[in-house]
GROMACS .gro file of C-alpha atoms in nm:
model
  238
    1UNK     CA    1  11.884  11.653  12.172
    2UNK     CA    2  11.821  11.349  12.433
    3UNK     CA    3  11.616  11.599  12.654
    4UNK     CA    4  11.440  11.678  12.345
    5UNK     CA    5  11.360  11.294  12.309
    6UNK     CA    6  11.256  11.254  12.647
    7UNK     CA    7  11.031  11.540  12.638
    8UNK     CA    8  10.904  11.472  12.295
    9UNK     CA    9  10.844  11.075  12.361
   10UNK     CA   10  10.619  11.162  12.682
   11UNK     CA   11  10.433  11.390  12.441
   12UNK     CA   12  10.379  11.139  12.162
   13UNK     CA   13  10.317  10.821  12.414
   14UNK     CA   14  10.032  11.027  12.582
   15UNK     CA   15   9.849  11.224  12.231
   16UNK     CA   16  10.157  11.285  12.002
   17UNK     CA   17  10.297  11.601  11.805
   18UNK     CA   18  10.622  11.511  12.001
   19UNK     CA   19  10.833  11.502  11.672
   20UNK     CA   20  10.755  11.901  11.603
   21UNK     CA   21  11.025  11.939  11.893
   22UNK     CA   22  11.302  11.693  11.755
   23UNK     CA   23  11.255  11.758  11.431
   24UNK     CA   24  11.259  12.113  11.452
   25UNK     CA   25  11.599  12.108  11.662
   26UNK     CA   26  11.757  11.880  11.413
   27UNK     CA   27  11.716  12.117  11.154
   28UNK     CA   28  11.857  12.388  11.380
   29UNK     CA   29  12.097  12.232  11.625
   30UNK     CA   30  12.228  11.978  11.426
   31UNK     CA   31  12.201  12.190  11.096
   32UNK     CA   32  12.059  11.913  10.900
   33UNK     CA   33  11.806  11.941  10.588
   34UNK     CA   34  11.442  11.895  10.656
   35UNK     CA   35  11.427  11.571  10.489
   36UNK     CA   36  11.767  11.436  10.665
   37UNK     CA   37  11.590  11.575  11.002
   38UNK     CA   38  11.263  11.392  10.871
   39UNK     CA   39  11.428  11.062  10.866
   40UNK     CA   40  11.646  11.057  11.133
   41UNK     CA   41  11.378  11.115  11.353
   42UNK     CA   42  11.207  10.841  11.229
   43UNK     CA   43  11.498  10.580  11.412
   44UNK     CA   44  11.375  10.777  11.757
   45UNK     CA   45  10.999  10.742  11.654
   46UNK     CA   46  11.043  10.384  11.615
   47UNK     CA   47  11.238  10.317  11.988
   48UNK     CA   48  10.941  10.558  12.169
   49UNK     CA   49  10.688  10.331  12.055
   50UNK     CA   50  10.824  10.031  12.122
   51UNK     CA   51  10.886  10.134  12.476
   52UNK     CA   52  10.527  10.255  12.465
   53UNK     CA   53  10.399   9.943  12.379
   54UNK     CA   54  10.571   9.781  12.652
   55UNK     CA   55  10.482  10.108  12.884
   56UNK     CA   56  10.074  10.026  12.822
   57UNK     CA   57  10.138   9.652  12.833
   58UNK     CA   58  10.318   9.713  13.218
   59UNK     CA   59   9.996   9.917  13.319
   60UNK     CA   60   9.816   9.573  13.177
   61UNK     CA   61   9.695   9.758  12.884
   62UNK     CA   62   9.742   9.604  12.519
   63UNK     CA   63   9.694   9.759  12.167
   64UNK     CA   64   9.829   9.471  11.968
   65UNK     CA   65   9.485   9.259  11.909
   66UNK     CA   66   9.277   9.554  11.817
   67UNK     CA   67   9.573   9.718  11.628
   68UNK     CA   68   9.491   9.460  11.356
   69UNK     CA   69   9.230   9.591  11.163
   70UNK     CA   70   9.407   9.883  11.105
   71UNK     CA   71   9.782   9.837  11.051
   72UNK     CA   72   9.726   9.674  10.700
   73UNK     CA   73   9.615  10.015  10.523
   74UNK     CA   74   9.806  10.226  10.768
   75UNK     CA   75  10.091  10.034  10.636
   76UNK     CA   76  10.014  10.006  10.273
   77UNK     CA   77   9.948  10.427  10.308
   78UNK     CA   78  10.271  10.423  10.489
   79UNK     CA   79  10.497  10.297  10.224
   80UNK     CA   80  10.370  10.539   9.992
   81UNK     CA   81  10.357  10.872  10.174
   82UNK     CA   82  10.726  10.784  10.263
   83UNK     CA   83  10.833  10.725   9.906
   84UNK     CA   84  10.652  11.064   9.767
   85UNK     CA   85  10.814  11.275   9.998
   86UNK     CA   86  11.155  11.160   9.996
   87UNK     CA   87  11.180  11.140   9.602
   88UNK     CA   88  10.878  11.334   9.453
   89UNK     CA   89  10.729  11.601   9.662
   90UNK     CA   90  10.804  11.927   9.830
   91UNK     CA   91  10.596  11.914  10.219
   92UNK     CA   92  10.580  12.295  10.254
   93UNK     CA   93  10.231  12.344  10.058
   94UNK     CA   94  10.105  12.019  10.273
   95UNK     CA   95  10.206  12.109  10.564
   96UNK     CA   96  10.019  12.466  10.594
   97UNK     CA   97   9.751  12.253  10.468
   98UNK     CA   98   9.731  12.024  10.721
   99UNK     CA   99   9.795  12.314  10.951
  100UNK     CA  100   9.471  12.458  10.867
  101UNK     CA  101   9.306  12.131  10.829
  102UNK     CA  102   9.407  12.102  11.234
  103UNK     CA  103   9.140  12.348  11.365
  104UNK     CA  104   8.872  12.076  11.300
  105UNK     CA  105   9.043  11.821  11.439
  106UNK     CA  106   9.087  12.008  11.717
  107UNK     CA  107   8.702  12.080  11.789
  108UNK     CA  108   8.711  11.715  11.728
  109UNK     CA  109   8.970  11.687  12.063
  110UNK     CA  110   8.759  11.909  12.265
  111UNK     CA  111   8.471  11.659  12.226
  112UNK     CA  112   8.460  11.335  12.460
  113UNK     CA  113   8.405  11.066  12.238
  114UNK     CA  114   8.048  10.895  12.305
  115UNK     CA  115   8.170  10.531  12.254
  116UNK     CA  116   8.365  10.350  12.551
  117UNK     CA  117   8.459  10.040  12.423
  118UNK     CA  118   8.733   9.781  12.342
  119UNK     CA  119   8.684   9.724  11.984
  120UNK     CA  120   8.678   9.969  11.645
  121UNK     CA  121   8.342  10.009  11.610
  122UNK     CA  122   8.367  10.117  11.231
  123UNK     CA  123   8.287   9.892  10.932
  124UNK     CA  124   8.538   9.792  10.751
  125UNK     CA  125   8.562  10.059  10.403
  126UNK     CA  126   8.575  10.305  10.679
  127UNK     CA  127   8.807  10.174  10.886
  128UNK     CA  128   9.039  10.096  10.561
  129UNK     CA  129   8.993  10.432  10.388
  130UNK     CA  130   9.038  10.652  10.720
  131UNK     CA  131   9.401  10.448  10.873
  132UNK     CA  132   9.547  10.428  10.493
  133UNK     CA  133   9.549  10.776  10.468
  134UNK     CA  134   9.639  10.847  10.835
  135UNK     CA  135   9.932  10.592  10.686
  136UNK     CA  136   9.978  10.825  10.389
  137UNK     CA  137  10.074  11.136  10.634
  138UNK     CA  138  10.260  10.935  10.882
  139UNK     CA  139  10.475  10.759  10.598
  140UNK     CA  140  10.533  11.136  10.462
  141UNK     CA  141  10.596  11.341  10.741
  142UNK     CA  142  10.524  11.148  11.079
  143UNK     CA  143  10.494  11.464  11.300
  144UNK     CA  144  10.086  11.493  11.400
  145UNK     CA  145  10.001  11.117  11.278
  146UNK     CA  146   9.990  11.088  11.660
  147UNK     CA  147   9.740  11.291  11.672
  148UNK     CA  148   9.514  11.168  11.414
  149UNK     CA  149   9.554  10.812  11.523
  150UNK     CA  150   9.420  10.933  11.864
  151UNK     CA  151   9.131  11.124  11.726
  152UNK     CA  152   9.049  10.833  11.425
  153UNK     CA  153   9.022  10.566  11.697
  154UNK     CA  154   8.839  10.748  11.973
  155UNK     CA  155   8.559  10.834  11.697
  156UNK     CA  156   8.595  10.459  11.625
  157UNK     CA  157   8.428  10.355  11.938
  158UNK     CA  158   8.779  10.363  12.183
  159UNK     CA  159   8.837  10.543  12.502
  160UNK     CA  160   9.161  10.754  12.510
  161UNK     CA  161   9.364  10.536  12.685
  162UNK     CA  162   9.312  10.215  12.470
  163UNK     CA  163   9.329  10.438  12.133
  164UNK     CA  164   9.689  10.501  12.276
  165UNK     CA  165   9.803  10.178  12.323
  166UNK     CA  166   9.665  10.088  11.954
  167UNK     CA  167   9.800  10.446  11.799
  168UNK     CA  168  10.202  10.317  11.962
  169UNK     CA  169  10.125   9.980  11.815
  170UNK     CA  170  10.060  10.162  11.457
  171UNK     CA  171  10.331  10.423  11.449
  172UNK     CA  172  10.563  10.159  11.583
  173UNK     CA  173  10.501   9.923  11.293
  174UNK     CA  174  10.445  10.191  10.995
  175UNK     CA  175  10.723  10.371  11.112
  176UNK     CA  176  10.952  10.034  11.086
  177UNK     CA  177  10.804  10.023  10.720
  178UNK     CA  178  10.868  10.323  10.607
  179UNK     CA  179  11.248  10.357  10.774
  180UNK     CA  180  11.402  10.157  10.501
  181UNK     CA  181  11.304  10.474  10.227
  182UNK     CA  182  11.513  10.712  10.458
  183UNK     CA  183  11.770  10.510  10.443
  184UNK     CA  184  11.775  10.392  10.107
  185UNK     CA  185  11.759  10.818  10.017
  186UNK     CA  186  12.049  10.828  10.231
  187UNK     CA  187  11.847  11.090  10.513
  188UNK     CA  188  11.938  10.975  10.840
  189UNK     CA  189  12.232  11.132  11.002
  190UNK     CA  190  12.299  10.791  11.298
  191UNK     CA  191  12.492  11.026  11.540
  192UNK     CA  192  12.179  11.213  11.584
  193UNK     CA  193  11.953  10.933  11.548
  194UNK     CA  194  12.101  10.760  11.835
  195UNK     CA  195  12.129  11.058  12.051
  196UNK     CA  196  11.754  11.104  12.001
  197UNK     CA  197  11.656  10.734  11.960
  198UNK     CA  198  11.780  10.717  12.334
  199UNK     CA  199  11.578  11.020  12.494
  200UNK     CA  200  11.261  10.882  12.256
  201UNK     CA  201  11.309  10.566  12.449
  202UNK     CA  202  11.261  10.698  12.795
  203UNK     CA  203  11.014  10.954  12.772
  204UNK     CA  204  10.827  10.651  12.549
  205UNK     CA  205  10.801  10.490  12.851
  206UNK     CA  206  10.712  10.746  13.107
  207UNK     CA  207  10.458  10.881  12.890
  208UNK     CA  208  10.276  10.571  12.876
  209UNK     CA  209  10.270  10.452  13.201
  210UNK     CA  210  10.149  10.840  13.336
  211UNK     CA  211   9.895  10.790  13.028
  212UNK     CA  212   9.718  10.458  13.175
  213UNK     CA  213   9.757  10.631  13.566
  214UNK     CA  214   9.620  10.936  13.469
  215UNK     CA  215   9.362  10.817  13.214
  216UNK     CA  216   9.164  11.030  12.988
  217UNK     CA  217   9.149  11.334  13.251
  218UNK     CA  218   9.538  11.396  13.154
  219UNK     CA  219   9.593  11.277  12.794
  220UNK     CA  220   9.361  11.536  12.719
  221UNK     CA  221   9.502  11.861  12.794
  222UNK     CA  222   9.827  11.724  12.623
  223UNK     CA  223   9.625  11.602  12.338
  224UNK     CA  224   9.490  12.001  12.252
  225UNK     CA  225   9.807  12.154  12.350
  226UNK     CA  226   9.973  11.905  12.135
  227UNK     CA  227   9.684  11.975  11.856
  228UNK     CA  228   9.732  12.377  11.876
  229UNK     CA  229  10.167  12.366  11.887
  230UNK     CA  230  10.101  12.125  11.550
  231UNK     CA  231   9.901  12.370  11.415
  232UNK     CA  232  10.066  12.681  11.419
  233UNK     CA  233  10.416  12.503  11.313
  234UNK     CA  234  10.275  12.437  10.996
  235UNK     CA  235  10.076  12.725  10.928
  236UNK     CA  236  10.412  12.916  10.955
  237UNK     CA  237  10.344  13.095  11.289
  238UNK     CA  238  10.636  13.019  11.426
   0.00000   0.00000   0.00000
């Protein structure tokens, strides 16, 4: 399970979909429930992107400034996605869902975003509506919100490797927010969570220092690989 973290936090830190791995092997190797899987991964999710913050900000690259505009709604849409699906909703209808939904997004991948700059580029309502229900997913089921942070903020006007460094400083805080649900639905098994919090933490910080080396020329291939594993999890391919 900390290989799994290491692996998985290299994968998240560089275009995410990391948390298919973990989660998937808690439910298997550690014979836990979905939900108790769900929320135990969460305590790993939270140590990777701290140590990806601090990764990027080592390779003098920071998220937190131009993480502001975003975390508000991301956060509001975290609280509640985390809430419905740990006391109101079944994910297995969603999930296939956003399985198919996935094939766009990953056309939208393939496509180098036009804008290269250092700000969101977005007006505000956009900005608001599309992070609070990125927010909404991550606070439900986390794994993918990688993903659509990436692909949200690189159609906002960043380049891949500064949508990174913002996407770590999001999942790191909405993750932190939406922990406390888990917890309070008792769904976190802590042997586990340590176990994986650990490898989370190391691949975290690999991933984002080989992210800022590499630059968008490697996030990429991770990014669609990432995109097409995501997809056919939840469409029930395998």
């Amino acid at each position: 399970m900390a290989g799994a973290g290491v692996v998985a936090g290299v994968v998240n830190a560089m275009a995410g979909g990391g948390s298919l791995l973990t989660v998937s092997l808690l439910t298997v190797v550690g014979d836990l429930g979905g939900l108790v899987a769900n929320g135990t991964n969460r305590i790993g999710v939270v140590t990777q992107n701290v140590a990806s913050v601090l990764g990027y900000r080592s390779q003098g690259v920071s998220g937190l400034r131009r993480s502001v505009p975003v975390l508000i709604p991301a956060v509001a849409g975290s609280v509640i996605g985390a809430y419905a699906v740990s006391s109101l909703l079944s994910d297995t209808a969603f999930e296939r869902t956003f399985g198919i939904l996935m094939v766009p997004l990953l056309i939208l991948s393939l496509r180098p975003p036009k804008a290269r700059s250092d700000d969101i580029m977005w007006p505000t309502w956009l900005t608001v509506a599309v992070f609070f229900a990125i927010g909404l997913y991550g606070g439900a089921f986390q794994a993918g919100v990688g993903l659509m942070l990436v692909l949200a903020l690189s159609r906002a006007g960043l380049d891949l490797v500064n949508a990174n460094a913002v996407k770590v400083v999001v999942i790191a805080v909405l993750t932190v927010v939406a922990v406390p649900v888990f917890i309070l639905n008792d769904q976190v098994h802590w042997g586990f969570a340590v176990i994986v919090a650990a490898g989370f933490a190391v691949g975290g910080w690999l991933g984002a220092r080989w992210a800022v080396r590499g630059g968008d020329r490697l996030i990429r291939p991770v990014l669609v690989v990432a995109v097409l594993s995501l997809a056919g999890r939840m469409i029930g391919f395998y």
